[in-house]
């Protein structure tokens, strides 16, 4: 997202101003033989202090505004698209593209316009956009209705018409202001890298403040009003800078710049800049998808990878690097081996250990790539082009993950691809192409050896699958562990060979998973990846969203109408349905989330069931009798499937229309947060008949949502009970699940409450109820 506007720390910045400026002022005073008064000395110091301070303030404010509006607008959009993790990645694509356009404008302006004319044009654009913002309504940008057929296009169009003008002009401010300062008659203009510290500080402070301070303390509309004030401050500071710009004179660095401008940059060097900026950007989006798919798509989890991404720029472009890329190569290889094992084995627990491992690899890999970028920085005369190539690489990383990968791949393969590319870009013996003892060149062996490893690994997988010996963990250790040991011991001296070796192991993992758990169908869209599999005995068909089961059905005809998985009749939902069907408040049922349609098995002849499902691929799979037949063969009453976000479509239902509302919506293992907020609960209650029941499926590997729902229930004076069915027992096809049930009064769920498995849930004393403006994921984390 950002470019390397980071070279000095805030402490270095203060020291630079305090010592260098004061020293220069005193030297100048003594040289003229002036016994100046304190006022004169102060004036001299001010002359040196003021320009750097103004420019630093402008860069700090502009960077803070950039990284404040990003999670703000993404959170506004999130509920309209079902809380899908792809919302944030698509927003990042838009922001990086606008950042690139801002850099192009800054580069063209600095090359073709005089300094005075640049300032006049830029300030005029800032003023026009400020007038537009303040003449608009004082609330977050209003958005049009969702185009379900093409959510990516809809999302980009809304971003274009809501935040594009201010984001574009702010993104251009960073390189433009630095260009202006480099042309001033000021000692620090020779080496203006101290300004990077101000830009970086604004970026990181805004990123950290949003989930920890701004989101908990302010509503979205309040934040937007404060953001507009911040924009007005930026306009004011920039206008002051423009008015105080002195005509360009002789600059101590002009000779250096003139000499360096004669140096031509080869195409290969530019392409290397492109690759070294492309890979961290793609990795950032990949690891963000990995985290948000299995936990929750919320700002806190959005900003962690982005903050790490920015931090790698800070460390890489500081005057004294945190660590050289070469010294980090070995730790990165170890992290890559661990992440390859995690992804290839399909491991899902312990979730937080797996997430930290992926974040650790991403941080080291991005730091190495950005460190190599910093070490290959050109002379000052070429810095504008250098930053432009970095911006192009970052934007291409987003384009690849958001637009190209969903077309090329039916699963999330862009993340493993970026891991392999990051390993291939490691500093090492890339140029050594001597012949080996076999007579082949080393670059040829960089391809031949990984191909041989793949053949060996696949052979191991076939043998292990054929013998069916040992547990699945032991089998994966054999199939994946042996090849990874070979990669670690024999491939690590050659980055390309090491990367392709990891690719061979990942392909082996995919082969083995498909060999033991046959995949019948796999699709991908904006809302994630969905696949249908059968087990090794071909007795049960399963639906997966990401790496999480979303429903099962027996293949055997005589048992096809038995609800399985989390919806098993011997589980919590089976008890809820028994109570409801015995004395329903009315005959209408709403289910948020379709899955395979297993809950249709509970419908009675006189009932009307409505399923709300946002993912069209899930609807198509549930209706396809080649895979699942619950909707066609197992429903006793009438069924209707409504495509789109449940909160938006449920608003169209009459007041008090449903006797039972079941919330069973997931994206992989994550529950969309906007479906368990106070506003969502108020909507459910308005559509729930007197005497009706609310049921929430909250199974999650990473979050404990029972206290969250208990707080919600208490805020509306509801009775709340929960059942943790974590031991499925001997029932075939049953999975562990957690359910929470709410009702307006105790008699409505008394037949459940008398069962000791259902425990009453009480809200916390220090609670703050989740709302559309506030959600605290940290307090919901399962740390054990």
XYZ file of C-alpha atoms in Angstrom:
784
model
C 0.000 0.000 0.000
C 2.667 2.476 0.932
C 5.943 3.413 -0.626
C 9.206 3.662 1.285
C 8.735 7.108 2.792
C 10.665 5.859 5.773
C 14.302 6.436 6.497
C 14.719 8.177 9.840
C 13.004 7.671 13.137
C 11.094 10.407 14.919
C 13.976 10.725 17.373
C 16.450 11.205 14.548
C 14.144 13.818 13.075
C 14.079 15.835 16.287
C 17.810 15.522 16.756
C 18.411 16.605 13.181
C 16.323 19.738 13.644
C 17.584 20.579 17.094
C 21.301 20.101 16.548
C 21.923 20.757 12.871
C 19.654 23.805 12.616
C 20.846 25.418 15.813
C 24.464 24.738 14.907
C 24.031 26.227 11.461
C 22.349 29.313 12.895
C 25.169 29.924 15.369
C 27.862 29.347 12.752
C 26.182 31.803 10.415
C 25.928 34.391 13.183
C 29.586 34.064 14.148
C 30.727 34.191 10.530
C 29.159 37.622 10.123
C 30.725 38.832 13.316
C 27.367 39.582 14.795
C 26.915 39.563 18.509
C 23.230 38.934 17.812
C 20.612 39.091 20.440
C 18.538 36.087 21.485
C 15.811 37.406 19.194
C 18.092 37.359 16.172
C 19.311 33.864 16.970
C 15.736 32.775 17.414
C 14.810 34.224 14.047
C 17.659 32.359 12.389
C 16.666 29.111 14.067
C 13.064 29.651 13.016
C 14.148 30.162 9.428
C 15.674 26.702 9.456
C 13.001 25.049 11.577
C 9.837 26.272 9.913
C 10.045 24.682 6.441
C 10.942 21.194 7.710
C 8.259 21.416 10.390
C 5.577 22.516 7.924
C 6.479 19.814 5.435
C 6.660 17.168 8.168
C 3.252 18.226 9.498
C 1.703 18.078 6.032
C 3.157 14.629 5.342
C 2.099 13.357 8.772
C -1.484 14.574 8.297
C -1.793 13.324 4.712
C -0.507 9.845 5.579
C -2.811 9.660 8.607
C -5.829 10.658 6.528
C -4.967 8.057 3.877
C -4.817 5.196 6.331
C -7.822 6.376 8.339
C -10.251 6.504 5.416
C -9.316 3.024 4.198
C -10.719 0.911 7.079
C -13.486 3.490 7.607
C -14.988 3.150 4.132
C -14.352 -0.615 4.082
C -16.333 -1.046 7.294
C -19.210 0.939 5.800
C -19.232 -1.358 2.771
C -18.747 -4.634 4.636
C -22.371 -5.315 5.714
C -23.671 -4.646 2.211
C -21.630 -7.579 0.903
C -22.308 -10.119 3.607
C -19.135 -9.470 5.586
C -17.034 -11.223 2.896
C -13.233 -11.080 3.433
C -12.878 -10.069 -0.232
C -14.355 -6.647 0.619
C -11.120 -5.485 2.242
C -8.869 -6.941 -0.453
C -10.935 -5.236 -3.158
C -10.704 -1.971 -1.245
C -6.921 -2.380 -1.104
C -6.864 -2.877 -4.870
C -8.726 0.399 -5.295
C -6.524 2.272 -2.827
C -3.285 1.051 -4.389
C -4.539 1.961 -7.854
C -5.458 5.464 -6.694
C -2.075 5.730 -4.987
C -0.416 4.898 -8.288
C -2.500 7.519 -10.112
C -1.546 10.050 -7.458
C 2.126 9.286 -8.025
C 1.712 9.663 -11.781
C 0.127 13.059 -11.258
C 2.923 14.079 -8.877
C 5.617 12.866 -11.287
C 4.069 14.624 -14.283
C 3.542 17.826 -12.286
C 7.116 17.913 -10.990
C 8.562 17.309 -14.460
C 6.424 19.592 -16.597
C 5.429 22.477 -14.299
C 7.442 25.081 -12.466
C 7.529 24.962 -8.707
C 5.122 27.898 -8.349
C 2.702 26.454 -10.886
C 2.807 23.027 -9.198
C 1.849 24.639 -5.909
C -0.961 26.661 -7.483
C -2.478 23.628 -9.247
C -2.208 21.352 -6.226
C -3.665 23.816 -3.736
C -6.496 24.624 -6.150
C -7.394 20.928 -6.436
C -7.252 20.557 -2.655
C -9.593 23.530 -2.208
C -12.080 22.255 -4.808
C -12.241 18.818 -3.186
C -12.558 20.388 0.278
C -15.515 22.472 -0.941
C -17.086 19.317 -2.386
C -16.619 17.429 0.901
C -18.058 20.179 3.082
C -21.006 20.823 0.780
C -21.852 17.113 0.936
C -23.948 15.694 3.821
C -22.015 15.386 7.077
C -22.127 11.605 7.161
C -20.181 8.745 5.667
C -20.668 8.418 1.898
C -24.006 6.913 0.878
C -23.809 3.807 -1.253
C -25.996 2.409 -3.979
C -27.792 -0.931 -3.821
C -25.652 -4.027 -4.247
C -25.279 -5.580 -7.672
C -25.309 -9.218 -6.676
C -24.154 -10.458 -10.087
C -20.853 -8.538 -9.975
C -19.977 -7.433 -6.424
C -16.351 -6.564 -7.308
C -17.453 -4.097 -9.974
C -20.147 -2.681 -7.688
C -17.629 -2.219 -4.893
C -15.066 -0.483 -7.112
C -17.723 1.817 -8.583
C -18.909 2.870 -5.127
C -15.367 3.531 -3.989
C -14.758 5.574 -7.136
C -17.749 7.852 -6.563
C -17.438 8.101 -2.775
C -13.761 8.543 -1.817
C -11.716 8.657 -5.036
C -11.221 12.471 -5.313
C -9.908 13.075 -1.776
C -7.907 9.844 -1.731
C -6.276 10.687 -5.061
C -5.213 14.195 -4.072
C -3.958 13.094 -0.645
C -1.942 10.247 -2.162
C -0.320 12.751 -4.531
C 0.606 15.045 -1.641
C 3.324 12.765 -0.283
C 5.635 12.599 -3.326
C 4.775 16.137 -4.421
C 5.612 17.735 -1.081
C 8.881 15.831 -0.909
C 9.721 17.028 -4.421
C 9.033 20.615 -3.368
C 11.221 20.357 -0.299
C 14.119 18.864 -2.285
C 14.122 22.037 -4.410
C 14.234 24.484 -1.495
C 17.290 26.538 -0.542
C 17.684 24.565 2.667
C 20.521 22.450 3.984
C 18.229 19.477 4.654
C 16.877 19.488 1.086
C 20.008 17.645 -0.083
C 18.880 14.561 1.838
C 15.126 14.865 2.546
C 14.695 11.328 3.872
C 13.815 12.621 7.352
C 10.388 13.441 5.895
C 9.775 9.720 5.478
C 9.628 9.379 9.275
C 6.757 11.874 9.468
C 4.842 10.109 6.703
C 5.394 6.729 8.302
C 4.373 7.946 11.740
C 1.067 9.247 10.390
C 0.378 5.957 8.583
C 1.081 3.687 11.540
C -0.686 5.884 14.093
C -3.840 5.969 11.954
C -3.759 2.214 11.397
C -3.311 1.406 15.077
C -5.747 4.068 16.268
C -8.645 2.927 14.083
C -9.406 -0.461 15.714
C -8.130 0.457 19.180
C -9.346 4.058 19.658
C -11.471 5.416 16.833
C -13.713 2.405 16.200
C -14.555 1.780 19.887
C -14.997 5.473 20.705
C -16.669 7.021 17.674
C -19.445 6.054 15.293
C -18.802 5.876 11.574
C -20.509 9.205 10.864
C -18.631 10.927 13.702
C -15.349 9.589 12.348
C -16.169 10.854 8.886
C -16.875 14.354 10.231
C -13.542 14.404 12.056
C -11.834 13.069 8.934
C -13.218 16.025 6.952
C -11.787 18.404 9.557
C -8.420 16.689 9.156
C -8.654 17.225 5.400
C -9.313 20.921 5.970
C -6.214 21.112 8.179
C -4.168 19.473 5.415
C -5.438 22.033 2.898
C -4.478 24.861 5.257
C -0.954 23.568 5.945
C -0.342 22.879 2.240
C -1.544 26.380 1.325
C 0.856 27.903 3.867
C 3.694 25.862 2.356
C 2.742 26.985 -1.152
C 2.662 30.654 -0.106
C 6.061 30.467 1.583
C 7.868 28.587 -1.202
C 10.913 30.523 -2.292
C 11.939 30.634 -5.960
C 14.300 27.846 -6.869
C 17.894 28.877 -6.484
C 21.199 27.106 -6.284
C 20.845 23.965 -4.255
C 23.828 22.272 -2.630
C 22.576 19.016 -4.083
C 21.954 20.288 -7.598
C 25.363 19.221 -8.836
C 24.892 15.759 -7.451
C 21.447 15.488 -8.994
C 22.706 16.739 -12.333
C 25.493 14.190 -12.412
C 23.253 11.336 -11.333
C 20.571 12.179 -13.863
C 22.978 11.191 -16.593
C 23.016 7.651 -15.207
C 20.624 5.411 -17.093
C 18.719 2.726 -15.247
C 18.630 -0.612 -17.108
C 15.303 -2.318 -17.760
C 16.316 -5.377 -15.722
C 16.807 -3.179 -12.652
C 13.358 -1.655 -13.081
C 11.793 -5.106 -13.413
C 13.549 -6.176 -10.239
C 12.042 -3.185 -8.400
C 8.681 -4.264 -9.786
C 9.075 -7.865 -8.573
C 10.361 -6.868 -5.133
C 7.310 -4.646 -4.593
C 4.810 -7.020 -6.241
C 5.526 -9.998 -3.973
C 5.033 -8.294 -0.552
C 1.792 -6.706 -1.795
C 0.440 -10.056 -2.977
C 1.593 -11.733 0.237
C -0.174 -9.075 2.319
C -3.504 -9.713 0.611
C -2.988 -13.468 0.779
C -2.277 -13.564 4.496
C -5.175 -11.158 5.136
C -7.543 -13.558 3.354
C -6.105 -16.444 5.391
C -6.748 -14.646 8.696
C -10.141 -13.102 8.013
C -11.606 -16.261 6.464
C -11.112 -18.259 9.656
C -11.622 -15.580 12.334
C -13.680 -12.575 11.252
C -13.554 -9.838 8.633
C -13.083 -6.828 10.925
C -10.788 -3.762 10.883
C -8.497 -5.100 13.616
C -7.552 -8.101 11.486
C -7.360 -5.969 8.351
C -4.805 -3.577 9.761
C -2.420 -6.137 11.303
C -0.957 -7.311 7.956
C -1.065 -3.770 6.571
C 0.743 -2.414 9.650
C 3.391 -5.136 9.334
C 3.732 -4.251 5.661
C 4.370 -0.605 6.536
C 6.723 -1.580 9.351
C 8.908 -3.515 6.932
C 9.285 -0.316 4.901
C 10.274 1.544 8.072
C 12.937 -0.981 9.000
C 14.206 -1.493 5.458
C 14.566 2.214 4.613
C 15.901 3.416 7.956
C 19.425 4.845 8.021
C 20.583 1.797 9.915
C 18.732 -1.292 8.712
C 17.174 -3.560 11.324
C 18.848 -6.540 9.631
C 20.337 -7.152 6.228
C 18.348 -9.241 3.727
C 21.147 -11.833 3.657
C 21.037 -12.310 7.444
C 17.266 -12.870 7.316
C 17.380 -15.444 4.527
C 17.776 -18.472 6.777
C 14.957 -17.473 9.216
C 12.702 -16.858 6.225
C 13.470 -20.294 4.805
C 12.548 -21.928 8.106
C 9.322 -19.913 8.251
C 8.567 -20.860 4.643
C 8.977 -24.560 5.462
C 6.568 -24.220 8.389
C 3.960 -22.309 6.372
C 4.253 -24.801 3.499
C 3.553 -27.640 5.932
C 0.537 -25.776 7.338
C -0.990 -24.995 3.960
C -0.214 -28.369 2.369
C -1.649 -30.364 5.270
C -4.800 -28.239 5.513
C -4.188 -27.709 9.237
C -6.819 -25.604 11.015
C -5.886 -25.856 14.702
C -4.570 -24.357 16.896
C -5.807 -21.419 14.871
C -3.809 -18.646 16.541
C -0.525 -20.536 16.288
C -1.144 -21.058 12.580
C -2.054 -17.402 12.081
C 1.046 -16.195 13.923
C 3.218 -18.518 11.837
C 1.796 -17.076 8.614
C 2.140 -13.494 9.863
C 5.727 -14.203 10.934
C 6.635 -15.519 7.497
C 4.939 -12.572 5.800
C 6.815 -10.061 7.956
C 10.250 -11.591 7.299
C 9.571 -12.099 3.577
C 8.331 -8.509 3.120
C 11.286 -7.185 5.111
C 13.754 -9.053 2.881
C 12.075 -7.830 -0.321
C 11.892 -4.238 0.909
C 15.451 -4.459 2.229
C 16.676 -5.441 -1.225
C 14.660 -2.547 -2.645
C 16.278 -0.120 -0.218
C 19.761 -1.399 -1.000
C 19.097 -0.893 -4.716
C 17.877 2.695 -4.309
C 18.997 4.932 -7.199
C 20.456 8.467 -7.027
C 18.119 11.288 -5.921
C 17.407 12.327 -9.508
C 15.701 8.973 -10.156
C 13.761 8.704 -6.895
C 10.435 9.768 -8.441
C 10.671 6.992 -11.018
C 11.864 4.574 -8.329
C 8.797 5.256 -6.176
C 6.580 4.975 -9.230
C 7.848 1.487 -10.008
C 7.285 0.466 -6.398
C 3.734 1.803 -6.582
C 3.167 -0.082 -9.854
C 4.418 -3.310 -8.263
C 2.140 -2.859 -5.248
C -0.874 -2.176 -7.451
C -0.100 -5.204 -9.644
C 0.025 -7.372 -6.515
C -3.528 -6.302 -5.702
C -4.676 -6.744 -9.303
C -3.293 -10.280 -9.312
C -4.957 -11.302 -6.040
C -8.300 -9.571 -6.520
C -8.981 -9.701 -10.271
C -6.740 -12.292 -11.945
C -6.451 -15.084 -9.359
C -10.230 -15.667 -9.025
C -10.342 -16.244 -12.798
C -7.280 -18.505 -12.946
C -7.793 -20.526 -9.756
C -10.790 -22.255 -8.154
C -9.068 -22.181 -4.762
C -6.884 -19.631 -2.951
C -3.659 -20.459 -4.810
C -2.374 -16.893 -5.111
C -1.048 -17.035 -1.554
C 1.108 -20.162 -2.135
C 2.262 -18.668 -5.460
C 3.422 -15.498 -3.669
C 5.233 -17.636 -1.059
C 7.133 -19.463 -3.794
C 8.015 -16.189 -5.565
C 9.226 -14.649 -2.295
C 11.594 -17.590 -1.786
C 12.865 -17.336 -5.360
C 13.725 -13.655 -4.771
C 15.926 -14.417 -1.765
C 19.490 -13.105 -2.032
C 21.739 -16.001 -2.970
C 23.610 -17.717 -5.769
C 21.207 -16.495 -8.446
C 23.884 -15.706 -11.024
C 26.092 -18.735 -10.490
C 25.456 -20.870 -13.561
C 28.544 -23.069 -13.543
C 28.258 -26.671 -14.643
C 27.669 -29.297 -11.979
C 29.498 -32.609 -11.779
C 26.704 -34.104 -13.898
C 27.568 -31.782 -16.767
C 24.379 -29.733 -16.370
C 24.282 -26.073 -15.522
C 23.052 -25.147 -12.059
C 20.109 -23.197 -13.445
C 18.965 -26.337 -15.268
C 19.242 -28.331 -12.057
C 17.171 -25.649 -10.288
C 14.225 -26.995 -12.298
C 15.194 -30.673 -12.621
C 15.676 -31.325 -8.913
C 12.272 -29.923 -7.821
C 10.591 -31.918 -10.626
C 12.263 -35.073 -9.323
C 11.189 -34.181 -5.785
C 7.590 -33.880 -6.970
C 7.720 -37.344 -8.558
C 9.162 -38.778 -5.335
C 6.569 -37.030 -3.169
C 3.627 -38.157 -5.307
C 4.958 -41.713 -5.199
C 5.074 -41.550 -1.408
C 1.510 -40.212 -1.369
C 0.237 -43.067 -3.559
C 1.968 -45.697 -1.438
C 0.668 -44.225 1.840
C -2.878 -43.921 0.468
C -2.762 -47.490 -0.856
C -1.479 -49.003 2.392
C -3.896 -46.949 4.556
C -1.487 -47.439 7.450
C -1.285 -45.157 10.480
C -3.193 -42.039 11.424
C -3.730 -39.118 9.065
C -1.098 -37.124 10.984
C 1.521 -39.851 10.512
C 0.645 -40.114 6.833
C 1.048 -36.370 6.309
C 4.405 -36.471 8.113
C 5.565 -39.111 5.639
C 4.093 -37.483 2.534
C 5.090 -33.902 3.359
C 7.781 -34.201 6.033
C 10.313 -36.199 4.015
C 10.170 -33.862 0.975
C 10.457 -30.794 3.228
C 13.558 -32.270 4.886
C 15.082 -32.753 1.429
C 14.254 -29.150 0.499
C 15.759 -27.851 3.739
C 19.018 -29.771 3.463
C 19.732 -29.808 -0.248
C 17.889 -26.876 -1.883
C 18.492 -23.973 0.477
C 21.688 -22.675 -1.169
C 19.807 -21.910 -4.398
C 16.763 -19.607 -3.941
C 15.069 -20.633 -7.200
C 15.578 -24.306 -6.398
C 14.298 -23.773 -2.858
C 11.170 -21.962 -4.062
C 10.369 -24.568 -6.703
C 10.999 -27.290 -4.131
C 8.329 -25.759 -1.884
C 6.036 -25.582 -4.917
C 6.565 -29.329 -5.456
C 5.594 -30.038 -1.832
C 2.463 -27.868 -2.083
C 1.391 -29.648 -5.260
C 1.952 -32.961 -3.495
C -0.261 -31.853 -0.614
C -3.050 -30.947 -3.047
C -2.621 -34.296 -4.831
C -2.749 -36.282 -1.589
C -5.809 -34.410 -0.302
C -7.622 -35.088 -3.568
C -6.486 -38.705 -3.554
C -7.840 -39.429 -0.063
C -10.862 -37.102 -0.095
C -12.269 -37.005 -3.597
C -13.272 -33.546 -4.821
C -16.422 -33.643 -6.946
C -16.812 -29.942 -7.609
C -14.937 -26.731 -6.780
C -15.859 -23.126 -7.543
C -14.749 -19.688 -6.475
C -16.349 -16.258 -6.464
C -16.263 -12.984 -4.534
C -17.582 -14.715 -1.402
C -14.885 -17.386 -1.267
C -14.108 -20.900 -2.420
C -16.659 -23.695 -2.243
C -16.094 -27.384 -2.934
C -17.978 -30.664 -2.718
C -16.149 -33.807 -1.640
C -16.856 -37.423 -0.741
C -15.028 -39.388 1.920
C -12.811 -42.377 1.127
C -15.774 -44.766 1.533
C -18.027 -42.569 -0.636
C -20.774 -42.784 1.990
C -21.024 -39.070 2.807
C -20.875 -35.972 0.581
C -19.573 -32.819 2.255
C -19.663 -29.113 1.417
C -16.617 -27.020 2.310
C -16.327 -23.255 2.413
C -12.608 -22.589 2.489
C -11.316 -25.279 4.825
C -14.464 -25.526 6.971
C -17.322 -27.999 6.595
C -20.659 -26.314 5.877
C -22.846 -29.399 5.615
C -23.010 -33.112 4.872
C -25.434 -35.631 3.411
C -25.529 -39.407 3.180
C -25.066 -40.729 -0.342
C -27.178 -43.801 0.452
C -30.735 -43.196 -0.803
C -32.478 -44.535 2.298
C -30.618 -42.144 4.608
C -30.413 -39.030 2.438
C -33.004 -37.085 4.441
C -31.168 -37.409 7.760
C -29.747 -33.979 8.715
C -26.029 -34.315 9.444
C -23.052 -32.293 10.620
C -23.990 -29.321 12.864
C -27.681 -29.888 12.081
C -27.870 -33.470 13.348
C -31.161 -34.470 14.972
C -29.220 -35.649 18.042
C -27.526 -32.291 18.416
C -28.620 -28.880 19.738
C -30.495 -27.902 16.579
C -32.447 -31.155 16.647
C -33.684 -30.254 20.139
C -34.557 -26.701 19.068
C -36.582 -27.976 16.117
C -38.384 -30.534 18.283
C -39.453 -27.788 20.703
C -40.500 -25.427 17.900
C -42.434 -28.019 15.889
C -44.270 -29.149 19.016
C -45.759 -25.658 19.585
C -44.747 -23.161 16.880
C -45.498 -19.449 17.349
C -46.492 -19.546 13.703
C -45.738 -21.773 10.723
C -43.066 -19.597 9.106
C -39.295 -20.141 9.540
C -36.371 -17.999 8.364
C -32.875 -19.473 8.018
C -29.896 -17.167 7.425
C -27.375 -19.288 5.527
C -28.282 -22.190 3.245
C -25.326 -24.572 3.284
C -26.493 -27.868 1.763
C -30.077 -27.210 2.874
C -30.003 -29.851 5.626
C -32.425 -27.899 7.832
C -35.147 -28.425 5.232
C -35.444 -31.952 6.661
C -37.090 -30.447 9.750
C -39.848 -28.657 7.831
C -43.437 -29.804 8.371
C -46.204 -29.984 5.713
C -47.987 -26.837 6.924
C -44.831 -24.713 7.263
C -43.227 -22.062 5.049
C -39.435 -21.900 5.127
C -37.315 -19.071 3.713
C -33.550 -19.448 3.307
C -31.435 -16.285 2.936
C -28.124 -16.964 1.158
C -25.669 -14.430 -0.262
C -23.420 -16.823 -2.194
C -24.924 -17.857 -5.563
C -22.504 -20.784 -5.846
C -23.829 -22.252 -2.600
C -27.400 -21.947 -3.897
C -26.492 -23.702 -7.140
C -24.721 -26.535 -5.321
C -27.575 -27.061 -2.843
C -30.037 -27.259 -5.750
C -27.863 -29.619 -7.821
C -29.124 -33.162 -7.175
C -25.773 -34.578 -8.313
C -24.405 -33.428 -4.948
C -27.226 -32.767 -2.447
C -30.967 -33.412 -2.434
C -32.276 -31.923 0.824
C -34.133 -29.097 -0.916
C -35.759 -31.319 -3.551
C -36.507 -34.518 -1.634
C -36.582 -33.850 2.097
C -38.742 -30.771 2.700
C -42.167 -31.344 4.193
C -43.356 -27.761 3.716
C -42.820 -25.093 1.081
C -39.328 -23.661 0.579
C -38.083 -20.362 -0.798
C -34.463 -19.299 -1.293
C -33.718 -15.562 -1.326
C -30.345 -14.579 -2.795
C -28.523 -11.664 -1.185
C -27.397 -10.405 2.204
C -29.778 -11.520 4.935
C -29.923 -8.199 6.788
C -30.825 -6.298 3.649
C -33.420 -8.801 2.447
C -34.924 -9.581 5.846
C -36.016 -5.950 6.048
C -38.589 -6.739 3.362
C -40.374 -9.330 5.506
C -43.549 -8.218 7.362
C -43.359 -7.339 11.057
C -43.676 -10.437 13.263
C -43.643 -12.695 10.212
C -41.541 -15.618 11.512
C -42.050 -18.002 14.389
C -38.411 -19.133 14.274
C -35.311 -17.383 12.927
C -32.077 -19.407 12.666
C -28.744 -17.629 12.106
C -26.416 -20.148 10.435
C -24.261 -17.939 8.175
C -20.531 -18.482 7.808
C -17.687 -17.578 5.472
C -15.277 -20.469 5.950
C -15.030 -20.544 9.783
C -15.918 -16.869 10.282
C -19.364 -15.576 11.206
C -20.131 -12.233 9.516
C -19.941 -9.756 12.385
C -22.763 -7.566 11.048
C -25.186 -10.477 11.659
C -24.517 -10.528 15.420
C -24.739 -6.849 16.318
C -27.367 -4.927 18.258
C -28.865 -3.535 15.064
C -29.061 -7.047 13.597
C -30.769 -8.363 16.745
C -33.288 -5.519 16.637
C -34.089 -6.476 13.044
C -34.560 -10.135 13.986
C -36.849 -9.216 16.877
C -38.970 -6.968 14.670
C -39.571 -9.886 12.285
C -40.126 -12.437 15.058
C -43.682 -13.260 16.129
C -44.735 -13.128 19.777
C -43.634 -16.374 21.378
C -41.013 -16.898 18.648
C -37.483 -18.272 19.044
C -34.088 -17.050 17.819
C -31.346 -19.678 17.296
C -27.690 -18.832 16.575
C -25.085 -21.286 15.319
C -21.772 -19.947 16.678
C -19.266 -22.791 16.176
C -15.854 -21.219 15.655
C -12.292 -22.433 16.148
C -10.913 -19.002 17.082
C -13.673 -16.997 18.795
C -15.914 -17.615 21.791
C -19.101 -15.779 20.861
C -21.321 -16.901 23.750
C -20.488 -13.865 25.940
C -21.090 -11.572 22.955
C -24.566 -12.991 22.355
C -25.315 -13.020 26.082
C -24.535 -9.291 26.191
C -26.806 -8.713 23.191
C -29.632 -10.672 24.786
C -29.349 -8.816 28.083
C -29.364 -5.458 26.301
C -32.838 -6.352 24.975
C -34.084 -8.182 28.097
C -34.115 -11.574 26.385
C -33.702 -15.019 27.896
C -30.499 -16.605 26.579
C -29.302 -20.216 26.824
C -26.407 -22.061 25.165
C -25.381 -25.641 24.379
C -21.778 -26.672 23.658
C -22.100 -30.001 21.877
C -18.385 -30.640 21.563
C -18.496 -34.448 21.732
C -20.501 -35.781 18.795
C -20.354 -39.319 20.154
C -20.839 -42.320 17.908
C -23.366 -40.725 15.550
C -22.119 -41.032 11.992
C -21.862 -37.751 10.112
C -22.274 -35.569 13.199
C -19.857 -32.687 13.900
C -19.258 -30.752 17.137
C -21.273 -27.532 17.327
C -22.203 -24.628 19.575
C -25.652 -23.065 19.613
C -27.309 -20.179 21.451
C -31.066 -19.678 21.730
C -32.923 -16.481 22.691
C -36.545 -15.779 23.502
C -38.552 -12.915 24.929
C -39.703 -14.916 27.947
C -38.729 -18.127 29.738
C -41.858 -20.213 28.922
C -41.110 -20.029 25.201
C -37.966 -22.143 25.640
C -38.790 -23.890 28.906
C -38.637 -27.331 27.286
C -35.035 -26.607 26.327
C -34.073 -25.003 29.636
C -35.005 -28.073 31.645
C -32.316 -29.999 29.769
C -29.071 -29.670 31.744
C -27.103 -29.507 28.486
C -28.541 -26.036 27.916
C -26.937 -23.495 30.241
C -28.318 -20.040 30.959
C -26.021 -17.285 29.679
C -25.672 -13.983 31.501
C -24.248 -10.740 30.154
C -21.006 -9.358 31.555
C -20.986 -6.418 33.963
C -18.286 -4.531 32.073
C -19.826 -5.297 28.730
C -20.048 -3.073 25.718
C -22.579 -4.510 23.326
C -21.436 -5.153 19.765
C -22.982 -2.816 17.226
C -22.474 -1.857 13.602
C -20.033 0.786 14.882
C -18.248 -1.346 17.493
C -16.954 -4.909 17.798
C -14.094 -5.998 20.049
C -12.610 -9.161 18.568
C -9.792 -9.281 21.132
C -12.181 -10.076 23.988
C -13.754 -12.884 21.982
C -10.512 -14.691 21.125
C -10.048 -18.254 22.342
C -6.515 -18.065 23.719
C -6.417 -21.765 24.602
